[in-house]
Coordinates of C-alpha atoms in Angstrom, one line a residue:
M65 CA 6.2 22.0 23.6
S66 CA 4.8 18.7 22.1
I67 CA 5.7 17.5 18.6
K68 CA 3.1 15.8 16.4
Y69 CA 3.7 13.2 13.8
Q70 CA 2.8 15.6 11.0
D71 CA 5.5 18.0 12.2
M72 CA 8.3 15.5 12.1
A73 CA 9.7 16.9 8.8
R74 CA 11.0 19.8 10.9
T75 CA 13.6 17.4 12.3
G76 CA 15.5 17.6 9.0
N77 CA 16.3 20.0 6.2
T78 CA 13.0 21.5 5.0
K79 CA 14.2 23.7 2.1
L80 CA 11.9 23.6 -0.9
S81 CA 14.9 22.5 -3.1
R82 CA 15.3 19.4 -0.9
F83 CA 11.7 18.3 -1.4
V84 CA 12.0 18.8 -5.2
A85 CA 15.2 16.7 -5.2
S86 CA 13.7 14.1 -3.0
V87 CA 10.6 13.6 -5.1
S88 CA 12.8 13.5 -8.2
V89 CA 14.9 10.7 -6.7
I90 CA 11.9 8.7 -5.5
L91 CA 10.2 8.9 -9.0
Y92 CA 13.5 8.1 -10.7
F93 CA 14.0 5.0 -8.7
Y94 CA 10.4 3.9 -9.0
F95 CA 9.5 4.8 -12.6
L96 CA 12.9 4.3 -14.4
I97 CA 14.9 1.7 -12.5
G98 CA 11.8 0.0 -11.0
S99 CA 10.0 -0.1 -14.4
F100 CA 13.0 -1.6 -16.1
I101 CA 13.1 -4.4 -13.5
G102 CA 9.3 -4.8 -13.8
S103 CA 9.5 -5.2 -17.6
I104 CA 11.9 -8.2 -17.5
P105 CA 9.1 -10.8 -17.5
I106 CA 7.5 -9.0 -20.5
V107 CA 10.8 -9.0 -22.4
Y108 CA 11.4 -12.7 -21.6
A109 CA 7.9 -13.5 -22.8
L110 CA 8.5 -11.7 -26.1
I111 CA 11.8 -13.5 -26.6
K112 CA 10.3 -16.9 -25.8
N113 CA 7.0 -16.6 -27.8
R114 CA 6.8 -14.9 -31.2
D115 CA 3.0 -14.7 -30.9
A116 CA 3.5 -12.4 -27.9
I117 CA 5.1 -9.8 -30.1
V118 CA 2.1 -9.6 -32.3
D119 CA -0.3 -9.6 -29.3
L120 CA 1.6 -6.8 -27.6
T121 CA 1.7 -4.7 -30.7
Y122 CA -2.1 -4.8 -31.1
S123 CA -3.1 -5.2 -27.5
T124 CA -4.9 -2.4 -25.7
D125 CA -5.0 -4.3 -22.4
V126 CA -1.6 -4.8 -20.9
Y127 CA -3.0 -6.8 -18.0
A128 CA -4.6 -9.3 -20.5
F129 CA -1.3 -9.7 -22.2
M130 CA 0.4 -10.3 -18.8
D131 CA -2.3 -12.9 -17.9
E132 CA -1.7 -14.7 -21.3
Y133 CA 2.1 -14.8 -21.4
V134 CA 3.5 -14.1 -17.9
N135 CA 3.3 -16.5 -15.0
P136 CA 1.2 -14.7 -12.3
F137 CA 3.7 -15.5 -9.5
T138 CA 6.6 -14.2 -11.6
N139 CA 4.6 -11.0 -12.2
Y140 CA 4.0 -10.8 -8.4
I141 CA 7.7 -11.0 -7.7
F142 CA 8.9 -8.5 -10.2
T143 CA 6.1 -6.0 -9.5
N144 CA 7.1 -6.0 -5.8
F145 CA 10.7 -5.3 -6.7
T146 CA 9.5 -2.3 -8.7
I147 CA 8.0 -1.0 -5.4
Y148 CA 11.1 -1.8 -3.5
F149 CA 13.1 0.5 -5.7
M150 CA 10.7 3.3 -4.7
L151 CA 11.6 2.4 -1.1
A152 CA 15.3 2.7 -2.0
G153 CA 14.7 6.2 -3.5
L154 CA 12.8 7.2 -0.4
F155 CA 15.6 6.0 1.9
I156 CA 18.1 8.1 0.0
A157 CA 15.8 11.1 0.1
I158 CA 15.3 10.9 3.9
K159 CA 18.8 10.1 4.9
F160 CA 20.9 12.0 2.4
I161 CA 18.8 14.9 1.2
H162 CA 16.7 15.8 4.2
Y163 CA 19.3 14.5 6.7
R164 CA 16.7 12.8 8.9
T165 CA 16.5 9.4 10.6
F166 CA 14.3 7.0 8.7
T167 CA 12.6 6.2 12.1
S168 CA 11.3 9.8 12.2
L169 CA 9.2 8.9 9.1
I170 CA 7.5 6.2 11.3
T171 CA 7.2 7.6 14.8
T172 CA 8.1 10.5 17.1
K173 CA 9.5 8.1 19.6
R174 CA 13.0 6.6 20.0
K175 CA 12.0 3.2 18.7
I176 CA 9.4 1.6 16.5
Q177 CA 6.4 0.5 18.6
W178 CA 5.7 -3.1 17.2
S179 CA 2.7 -3.4 19.5
R180 CA 1.0 -0.7 17.4
F181 CA 1.8 -2.6 14.2
W182 CA 0.1 -5.7 15.6
I183 CA -2.9 -3.7 16.9
G184 CA -3.4 -2.4 13.3
F185 CA -2.8 -5.8 11.9
L186 CA -5.2 -7.7 14.1
V187 CA -8.0 -5.0 14.3
Y188 CA -8.1 -4.4 10.6
G189 CA -7.7 -8.1 9.8
G190 CA -10.5 -9.0 12.1
L191 CA -12.8 -6.4 10.7
S192 CA -12.0 -7.5 7.1
A193 CA -12.7 -11.1 8.0
V194 CA -16.1 -10.2 9.5
G195 CA -16.9 -8.3 6.3
A196 CA -15.9 -11.2 4.1
V197 CA -18.1 -13.6 6.2
I198 CA -21.1 -11.3 5.9
D199 CA -20.6 -11.0 2.2
Y200 CA -20.4 -14.8 1.9
F201 CA -23.8 -15.2 3.7
L202 CA -25.3 -12.5 1.4
S203 CA -24.1 -14.3 -1.8
P204 CA -22.6 -17.7 -1.1
E205 CA -23.0 -18.8 -4.7
T206 CA -20.2 -16.4 -5.7
Y207 CA -17.6 -18.1 -3.5
S208 CA -15.6 -21.2 -4.2
I209 CA -12.5 -22.9 -2.9
S210 CA -9.5 -22.2 -5.2
F211 CA -6.7 -23.7 -3.0
D212 CA -4.0 -25.3 -5.1
A213 CA -1.3 -26.8 -2.8
S214 CA 1.4 -27.0 -5.5
K215 CA 1.1 -23.2 -6.0
F216 CA 0.1 -22.0 -2.6
W217 CA 2.9 -23.5 -0.5
I218 CA 5.6 -22.4 -2.9
A219 CA 4.4 -18.8 -2.9
L220 CA 3.6 -18.6 0.8
P221 CA 7.0 -17.7 2.2
F222 CA 7.6 -15.1 -0.6
I223 CA 4.2 -13.5 0.0
L224 CA 4.7 -13.5 3.8
I225 CA 7.9 -11.6 3.4
M226 CA 7.4 -9.5 0.3
T227 CA 3.8 -8.3 0.8
P228 CA 4.3 -6.6 4.3
L229 CA 7.4 -4.8 2.9
Q230 CA 5.4 -3.7 -0.2
A231 CA 2.6 -2.4 2.1
A232 CA 5.1 -0.7 4.4
T233 CA 6.7 1.0 1.4
E234 CA 3.4 2.5 0.3
E235 CA 2.7 3.7 3.9
F236 CA 6.2 5.3 4.1
V237 CA 5.6 7.2 0.9
F238 CA 1.8 8.0 0.8
R239 CA 1.2 8.4 4.5
G240 CA 4.6 9.2 6.1
Y241 CA 6.3 11.4 3.5
V242 CA 3.2 13.0 2.2
I243 CA 1.7 13.8 5.6
Q244 CA 4.9 15.1 7.1
S245 CA 5.8 17.2 4.0
F246 CA 2.4 18.8 3.6
G247 CA 2.3 19.1 7.4
L248 CA 4.9 21.9 7.2
K249 CA 2.2 24.2 5.8
I250 CA -1.1 22.5 6.5
K251 CA -2.2 22.0 10.1
N252 CA -5.7 20.6 9.5
G253 CA -5.6 16.9 10.0
I254 CA -8.7 16.1 7.9
L255 CA -7.2 18.0 5.0
L256 CA -3.8 16.3 5.4
A257 CA -5.6 12.9 5.4
A258 CA -7.6 13.9 2.2
I259 CA -4.3 14.9 0.5
S260 CA -2.7 11.6 1.5
G261 CA -5.8 9.7 0.2
F262 CA -5.7 11.5 -3.1
M263 CA -1.9 10.9 -3.6
F264 CA -2.5 7.2 -2.7
T265 CA -5.3 6.9 -5.3
L266 CA -3.3 8.3 -8.2
P267 CA -0.9 5.3 -8.8
H268 CA -3.8 2.9 -8.4
L269 CA -5.8 4.4 -11.2
M270 CA -4.1 2.0 -13.6
N271 CA -4.9 -1.1 -11.7
P272 CA -6.9 -3.7 -13.6
E273 CA -9.9 -3.5 -11.2
V274 CA -10.3 0.2 -12.0
T275 CA -10.0 -0.5 -15.8
A276 CA -12.5 -3.4 -15.5
S277 CA -15.0 -1.2 -13.6
S278 CA -15.0 1.3 -16.4
T279 CA -16.7 -1.2 -18.6
T280 CA -19.7 -1.6 -16.3
G281 CA -20.5 2.1 -15.9
V282 CA -19.5 5.4 -14.4
I283 CA -20.9 4.7 -10.9
D284 CA -18.8 1.5 -10.6
T285 CA -15.7 3.4 -11.8
V286 CA -16.2 6.2 -9.3
C287 CA -16.9 3.7 -6.5
M288 CA -13.8 1.8 -7.4
V289 CA -11.6 4.9 -7.3
L290 CA -13.2 6.0 -4.0
N291 CA -12.2 2.6 -2.5
Y292 CA -8.6 3.6 -2.7
F293 CA -9.2 7.2 -1.6
V294 CA -11.2 6.1 1.5
V295 CA -8.6 3.5 2.5
G296 CA -5.8 6.0 2.0
M297 CA -7.6 8.7 4.0
I298 CA -8.6 6.4 6.9
F299 CA -5.0 5.1 7.2
A300 CA -3.8 8.7 7.3
M301 CA -6.4 9.7 9.9
V302 CA -5.3 6.7 12.0
T303 CA -1.6 7.8 11.6
I304 CA -2.4 11.3 12.8
K305 CA -4.7 10.0 15.6
T306 CA -2.1 7.6 17.0
N307 CA 0.8 10.0 16.2
S308 CA 2.7 7.2 14.4
L309 CA 2.6 5.1 11.3
E310 CA 2.9 1.5 12.8
A311 CA -0.9 0.8 13.0
A312 CA -1.5 1.9 9.4
I313 CA 1.4 -0.3 8.2
G314 CA -0.1 -3.3 10.1
A315 CA -3.5 -2.6 8.6
H316 CA -2.2 -2.3 5.1
A317 CA -0.1 -5.4 5.4
V318 CA -3.0 -7.6 6.6
N319 CA -5.3 -6.2 3.9
N320 CA -2.8 -7.2 1.2
L321 CA -2.0 -10.5 2.8
I322 CA -5.7 -11.4 2.8
A323 CA -6.0 -10.5 -0.9
F324 CA -2.9 -12.5 -1.9
L325 CA -3.4 -15.5 0.4
L326 CA -7.0 -16.0 1.5
L327 CA -9.5 -14.3 -0.8
G328 CA -9.0 -13.6 -4.5
Y329 CA -11.3 -11.8 -6.8
P330 CA -11.6 -10.9 -10.5
D331 CA -9.1 -8.4 -12.0
N332 CA -6.9 -8.3 -8.9
A333 CA -3.8 -6.2 -9.6
L334 CA -1.5 -9.1 -8.6
S335 CA -3.1 -12.5 -9.1
T336 CA -1.9 -15.3 -6.8
N337 CA -3.4 -18.6 -5.7
T338 CA -5.7 -18.0 -2.8
V339 CA -7.6 -20.3 -0.5
F340 CA -11.0 -18.9 -1.6
Y341 CA -12.2 -17.0 -4.6
T342 CA -15.2 -14.8 -5.2
S343 CA -16.4 -14.7 -8.8
T344 CA -17.9 -11.2 -8.5
F345 CA -16.5 -7.9 -7.4
N346 CA -19.0 -5.2 -6.6
P347 CA -17.3 -1.8 -6.4
T348 CA -20.3 -0.1 -4.7
G349 CA -20.7 -2.9 -2.1
S350 CA -16.9 -2.9 -1.6
L351 CA -16.9 0.9 -1.0
I352 CA -19.7 0.6 1.6
S353 CA -17.7 -2.2 3.3
V354 CA -14.5 -0.1 3.2
I355 CA -16.2 2.9 4.8
I356 CA -17.7 0.9 7.6
T357 CA -14.5 -1.1 8.2
G358 CA -12.4 2.1 8.0
F359 CA -14.3 4.1 10.6
L360 CA -14.6 1.1 13.0
F361 CA -10.8 0.7 12.6
Y362 CA -10.2 4.4 13.3
F363 CA -12.2 4.4 16.5
I364 CA -11.1 1.0 17.8
T365 CA -7.4 1.8 17.1
G366 CA -7.7 5.2 18.6
F367 CA -9.2 3.6 21.8
L368 CA -6.5 1.0 22.0
I369 CA -3.5 3.3 21.3
K370 CA -3.4 6.1 23.9
E371 CA 0.0 7.5 24.6
P372 CA 1.2 11.0 25.4
V373 CA 2.7 13.0 22.5
Q374 CA 6.5 13.0 22.4
T375 CA 8.0 16.3 23.2
E376 CA 10.6 18.0 21.0
E377 CA 13.1 17.9 23.8
D378 CA 12.6 14.1 24.2
F379 CA 13.0 13.7 20.5
K380 CA 16.3 15.6 20.5
I381 CA 17.6 13.4 23.2
T382 CA 16.6 10.2 21.5
C383 CA 18.0 11.1 18.1

């Protein structure tokens, strides 16, 4: 009998109390410990600048306050550490509450298939680059070179290390843990992907690009929210299609690396110095691009990754 990726939760303890405990641990590490670490730059700004206290008291826009008083790269570093604490909570949940190998969250196989990561990385990165070039030719006046060597080269090694780990963490949680947990009861892959997309969207609703889109109309807001939902759902569909998480991790990593290194845009959640900058961000156009890129990514990746499903007996041997 073959075992599918979405059935991998069965390799560990699947009592309901275990899932309640695991989610509690993940949220505790992310919201309490992580948020405490993430607030350090704000506390420092308040101590260093008295005006910051007044502005924070009356400010209705936390991101505007951060832009004014917190160095963008400092904010990038501490925000990533907040996410890493979510990873710590997930690791504890998988290893010590569910009694599973962490590898089982990524693949049904004995080892992680790095070739799949690079397929996801290169295919999604290539498609995103093509989309950016097309957008440039449609509206070249909105693009400019924003490269600042003094900022870029200092941040580069940090971003190359921290961003893939941040992207992987989100995949472990919103694709891996969500798909495998709900997969115990739900067998429909499309529904599982939709649930994963929905769960992925929720923490991104507070991102500044979502807040900014709300000032330009309901349609822009809906399209901005759907951007996250579609990306999350497509990555989940690819995960189920390829029976592993590596390709989705690669795609998520290159997507974020492009945003933090190559092409910046207004109201980005984590502002860093990029090589290029576009002065306008169109949620509707972005949604169309995400849908086209996502479906091409799904079919190309599905074509490139074709391997037999691991059997339960094989998995018992390898674990």
